[in-house]
PDB file of C-alpha atoms in Angstrom:
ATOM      1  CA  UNK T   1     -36.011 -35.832  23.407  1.00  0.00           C
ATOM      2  CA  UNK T   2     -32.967 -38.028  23.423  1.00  0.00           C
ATOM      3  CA  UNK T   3     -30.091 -35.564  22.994  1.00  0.00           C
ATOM      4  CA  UNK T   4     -28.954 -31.937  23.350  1.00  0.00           C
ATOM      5  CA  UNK T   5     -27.657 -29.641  20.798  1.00  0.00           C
ATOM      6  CA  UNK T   6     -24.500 -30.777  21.697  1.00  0.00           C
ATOM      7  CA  UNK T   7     -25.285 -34.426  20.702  1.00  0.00           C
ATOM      8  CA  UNK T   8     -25.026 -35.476  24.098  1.00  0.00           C
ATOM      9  CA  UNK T   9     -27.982 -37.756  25.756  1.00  0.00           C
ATOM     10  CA  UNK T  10     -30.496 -35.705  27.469  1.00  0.00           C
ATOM     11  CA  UNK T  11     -31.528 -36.242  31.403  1.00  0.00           C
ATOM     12  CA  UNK T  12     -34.074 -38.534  30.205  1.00  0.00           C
ATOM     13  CA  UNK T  13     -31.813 -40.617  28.140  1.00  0.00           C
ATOM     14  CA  UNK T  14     -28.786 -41.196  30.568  1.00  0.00           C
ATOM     15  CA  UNK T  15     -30.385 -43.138  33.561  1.00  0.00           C
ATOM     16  CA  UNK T  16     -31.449 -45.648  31.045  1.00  0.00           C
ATOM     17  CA  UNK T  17     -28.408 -46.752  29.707  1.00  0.00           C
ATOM     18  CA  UNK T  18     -24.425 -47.157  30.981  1.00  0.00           C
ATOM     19  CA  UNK T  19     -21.878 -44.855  30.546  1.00  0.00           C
ATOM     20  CA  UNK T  20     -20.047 -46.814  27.697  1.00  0.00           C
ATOM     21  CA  UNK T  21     -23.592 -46.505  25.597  1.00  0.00           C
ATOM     22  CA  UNK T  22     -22.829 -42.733  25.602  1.00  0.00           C
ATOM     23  CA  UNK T  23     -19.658 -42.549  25.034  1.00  0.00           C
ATOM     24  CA  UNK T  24     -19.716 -43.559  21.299  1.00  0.00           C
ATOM     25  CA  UNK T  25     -21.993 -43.852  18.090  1.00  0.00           C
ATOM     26  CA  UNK T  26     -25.353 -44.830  18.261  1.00  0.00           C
ATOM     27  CA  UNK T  27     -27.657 -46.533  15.073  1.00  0.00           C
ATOM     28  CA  UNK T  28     -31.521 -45.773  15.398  1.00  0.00           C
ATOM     29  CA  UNK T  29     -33.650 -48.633  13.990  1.00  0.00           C
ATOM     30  CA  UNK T  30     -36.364 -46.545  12.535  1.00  0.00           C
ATOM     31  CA  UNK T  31     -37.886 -49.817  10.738  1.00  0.00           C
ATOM     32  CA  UNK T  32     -36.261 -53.377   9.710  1.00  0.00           C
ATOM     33  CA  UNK T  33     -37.434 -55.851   7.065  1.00  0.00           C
ATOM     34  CA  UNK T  34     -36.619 -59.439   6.869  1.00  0.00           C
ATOM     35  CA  UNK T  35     -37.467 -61.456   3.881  1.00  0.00           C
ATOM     36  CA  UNK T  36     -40.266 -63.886   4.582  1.00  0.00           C
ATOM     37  CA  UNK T  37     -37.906 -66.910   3.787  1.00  0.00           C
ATOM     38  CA  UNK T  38     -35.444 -65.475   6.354  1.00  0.00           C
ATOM     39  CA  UNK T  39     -38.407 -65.393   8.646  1.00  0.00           C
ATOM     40  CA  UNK T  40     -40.076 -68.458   8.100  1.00  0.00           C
ATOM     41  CA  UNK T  41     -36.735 -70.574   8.262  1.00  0.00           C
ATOM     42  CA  UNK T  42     -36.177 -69.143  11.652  1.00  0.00           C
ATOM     43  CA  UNK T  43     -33.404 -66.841  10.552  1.00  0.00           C
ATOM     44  CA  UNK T  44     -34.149 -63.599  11.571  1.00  0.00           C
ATOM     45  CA  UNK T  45     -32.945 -63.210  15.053  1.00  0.00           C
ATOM     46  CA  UNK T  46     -29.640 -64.849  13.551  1.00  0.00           C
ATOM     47  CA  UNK T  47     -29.482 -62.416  10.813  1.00  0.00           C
ATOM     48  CA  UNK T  48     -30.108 -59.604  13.386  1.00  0.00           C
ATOM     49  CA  UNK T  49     -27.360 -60.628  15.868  1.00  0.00           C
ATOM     50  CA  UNK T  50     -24.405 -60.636  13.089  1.00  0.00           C
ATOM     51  CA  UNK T  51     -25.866 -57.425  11.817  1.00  0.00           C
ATOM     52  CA  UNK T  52     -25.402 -56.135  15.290  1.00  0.00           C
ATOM     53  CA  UNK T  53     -21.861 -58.058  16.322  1.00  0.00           C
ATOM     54  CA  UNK T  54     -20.353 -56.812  12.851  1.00  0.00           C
ATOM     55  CA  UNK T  55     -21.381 -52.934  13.708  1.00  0.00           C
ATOM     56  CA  UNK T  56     -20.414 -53.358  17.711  1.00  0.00           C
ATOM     57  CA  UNK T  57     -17.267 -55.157  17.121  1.00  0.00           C
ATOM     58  CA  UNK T  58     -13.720 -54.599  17.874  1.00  0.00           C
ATOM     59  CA  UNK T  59     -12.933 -51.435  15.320  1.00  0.00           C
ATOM     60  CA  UNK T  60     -16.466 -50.418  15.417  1.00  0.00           C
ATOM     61  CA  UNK T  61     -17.829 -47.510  17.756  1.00  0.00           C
ATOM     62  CA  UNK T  62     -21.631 -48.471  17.733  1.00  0.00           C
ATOM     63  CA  UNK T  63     -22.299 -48.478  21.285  1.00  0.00           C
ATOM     64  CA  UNK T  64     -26.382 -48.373  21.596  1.00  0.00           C
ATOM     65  CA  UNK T  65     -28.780 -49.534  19.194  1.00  0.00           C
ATOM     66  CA  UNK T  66     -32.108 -47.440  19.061  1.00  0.00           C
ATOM     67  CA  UNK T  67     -35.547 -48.999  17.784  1.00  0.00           C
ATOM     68  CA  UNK T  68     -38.998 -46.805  18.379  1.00  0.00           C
ATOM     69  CA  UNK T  69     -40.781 -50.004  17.251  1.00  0.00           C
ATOM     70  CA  UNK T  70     -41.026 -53.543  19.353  1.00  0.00           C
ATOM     71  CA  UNK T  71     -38.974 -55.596  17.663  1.00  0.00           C
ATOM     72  CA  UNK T  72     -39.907 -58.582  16.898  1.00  0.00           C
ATOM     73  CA  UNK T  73     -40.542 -61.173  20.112  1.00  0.00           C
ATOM     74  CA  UNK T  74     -37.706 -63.406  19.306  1.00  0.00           C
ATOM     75  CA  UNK T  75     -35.194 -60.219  19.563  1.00  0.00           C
ATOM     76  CA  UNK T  76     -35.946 -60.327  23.341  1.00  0.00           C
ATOM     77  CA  UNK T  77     -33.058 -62.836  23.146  1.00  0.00           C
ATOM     78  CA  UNK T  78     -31.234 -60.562  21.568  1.00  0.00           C
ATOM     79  CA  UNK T  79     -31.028 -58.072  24.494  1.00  0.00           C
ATOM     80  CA  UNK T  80     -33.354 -55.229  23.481  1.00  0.00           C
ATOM     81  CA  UNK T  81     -34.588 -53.476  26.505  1.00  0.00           C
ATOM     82  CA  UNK T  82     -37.482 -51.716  26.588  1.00  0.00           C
ATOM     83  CA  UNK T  83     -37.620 -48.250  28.449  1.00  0.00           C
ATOM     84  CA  UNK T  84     -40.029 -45.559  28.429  1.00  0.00           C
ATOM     85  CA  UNK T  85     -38.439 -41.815  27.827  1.00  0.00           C
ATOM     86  CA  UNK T  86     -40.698 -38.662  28.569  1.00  0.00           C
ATOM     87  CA  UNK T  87     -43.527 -40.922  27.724  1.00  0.00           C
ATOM     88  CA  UNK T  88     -41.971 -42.575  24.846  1.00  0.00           C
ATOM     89  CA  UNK T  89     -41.351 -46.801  24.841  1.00  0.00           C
ATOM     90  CA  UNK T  90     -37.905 -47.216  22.899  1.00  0.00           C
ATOM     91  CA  UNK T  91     -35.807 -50.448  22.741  1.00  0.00           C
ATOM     92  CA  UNK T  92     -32.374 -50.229  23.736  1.00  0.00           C
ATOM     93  CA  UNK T  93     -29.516 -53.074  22.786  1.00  0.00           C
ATOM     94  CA  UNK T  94     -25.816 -52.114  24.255  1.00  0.00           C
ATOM     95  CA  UNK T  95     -23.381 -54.365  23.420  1.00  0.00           C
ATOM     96  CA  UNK T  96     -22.140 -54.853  26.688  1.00  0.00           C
ATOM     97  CA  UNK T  97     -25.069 -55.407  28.252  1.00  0.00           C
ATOM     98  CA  UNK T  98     -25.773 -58.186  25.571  1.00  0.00           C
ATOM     99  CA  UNK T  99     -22.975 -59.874  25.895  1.00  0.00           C
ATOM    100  CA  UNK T 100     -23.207 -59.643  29.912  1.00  0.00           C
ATOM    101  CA  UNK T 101     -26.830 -61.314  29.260  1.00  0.00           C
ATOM    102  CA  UNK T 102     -25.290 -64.069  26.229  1.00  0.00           C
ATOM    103  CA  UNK T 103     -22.273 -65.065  28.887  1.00  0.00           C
ATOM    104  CA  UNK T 104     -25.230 -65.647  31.586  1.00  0.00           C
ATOM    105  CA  UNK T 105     -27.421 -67.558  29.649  1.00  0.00           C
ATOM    106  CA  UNK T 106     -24.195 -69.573  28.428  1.00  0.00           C
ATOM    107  CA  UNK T 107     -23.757 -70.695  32.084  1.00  0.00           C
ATOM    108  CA  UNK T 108     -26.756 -71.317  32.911  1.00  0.00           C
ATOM    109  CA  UNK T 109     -27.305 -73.728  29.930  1.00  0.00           C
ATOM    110  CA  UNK T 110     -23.954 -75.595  30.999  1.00  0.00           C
ATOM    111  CA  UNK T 111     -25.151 -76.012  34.574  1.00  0.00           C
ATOM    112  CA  UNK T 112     -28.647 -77.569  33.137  1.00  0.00           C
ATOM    113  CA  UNK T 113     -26.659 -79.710  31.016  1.00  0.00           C
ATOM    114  CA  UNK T 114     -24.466 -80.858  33.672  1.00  0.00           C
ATOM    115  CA  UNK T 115     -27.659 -81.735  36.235  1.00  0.00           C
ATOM    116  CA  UNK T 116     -29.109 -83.409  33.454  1.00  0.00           C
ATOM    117  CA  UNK T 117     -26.165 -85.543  33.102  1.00  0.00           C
ATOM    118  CA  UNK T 118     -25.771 -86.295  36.704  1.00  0.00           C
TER     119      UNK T 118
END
């Protein structure tokens, strides 16, 4: 469904994510648990992020993130796109795209800030 015997994405796969994404290792997210007391003090989607910046980082070669369940709603933040494959809805989180998404949001906040202040 998602790649070839060769480990390489399949047709469906490739259109739905940049060429960096499939260059490297993936992680599939087959199911994650949060404690309730992460949940309930608002935690989780922080929890999530540094789980995801420590395995994307500078020495690491996770370069897609793979979840066949929705995550949660607060991950939308996060950068999880949803896609459908050969009928299939997957969520897809690539690093760059992320951080393409955290840099806009970034500016966007500043520029709110700043009309507020004018």
């Amino acid at each position: 469904l998602l790649f070839d015997d060769l480990g390489r994405p399949t047709p469906a796969l490739r259109p739905c994510v940049g060429v960096r994404a499939r260059t490297a290792g993936f992680l599939w997210l087959g199911e994650v648990q949060v404690a309730t007391h992460l949940r309930e003090q608002a935690l989780e989607v922080e929890f999530v992020s540094m789980v995801l910046r420590c395995l994307a980082g500078p020495m690491k070669r996770v370069t897609l993130v793979i979840c066949p369940k929705a995550p949660g709603s607060k991950w939308d933040q996060l950068g999880f796109e949803a896609v459908s494959i050969a009928g299939n809805k997957l969520f897809l989180w690539e690093p760059c795209k992320a951080r393409r998404r955290q840099n806009s949001a970034d500016a966007n906040a500043a520029a709110q800030a700043t009309a507020t202040k004018a």
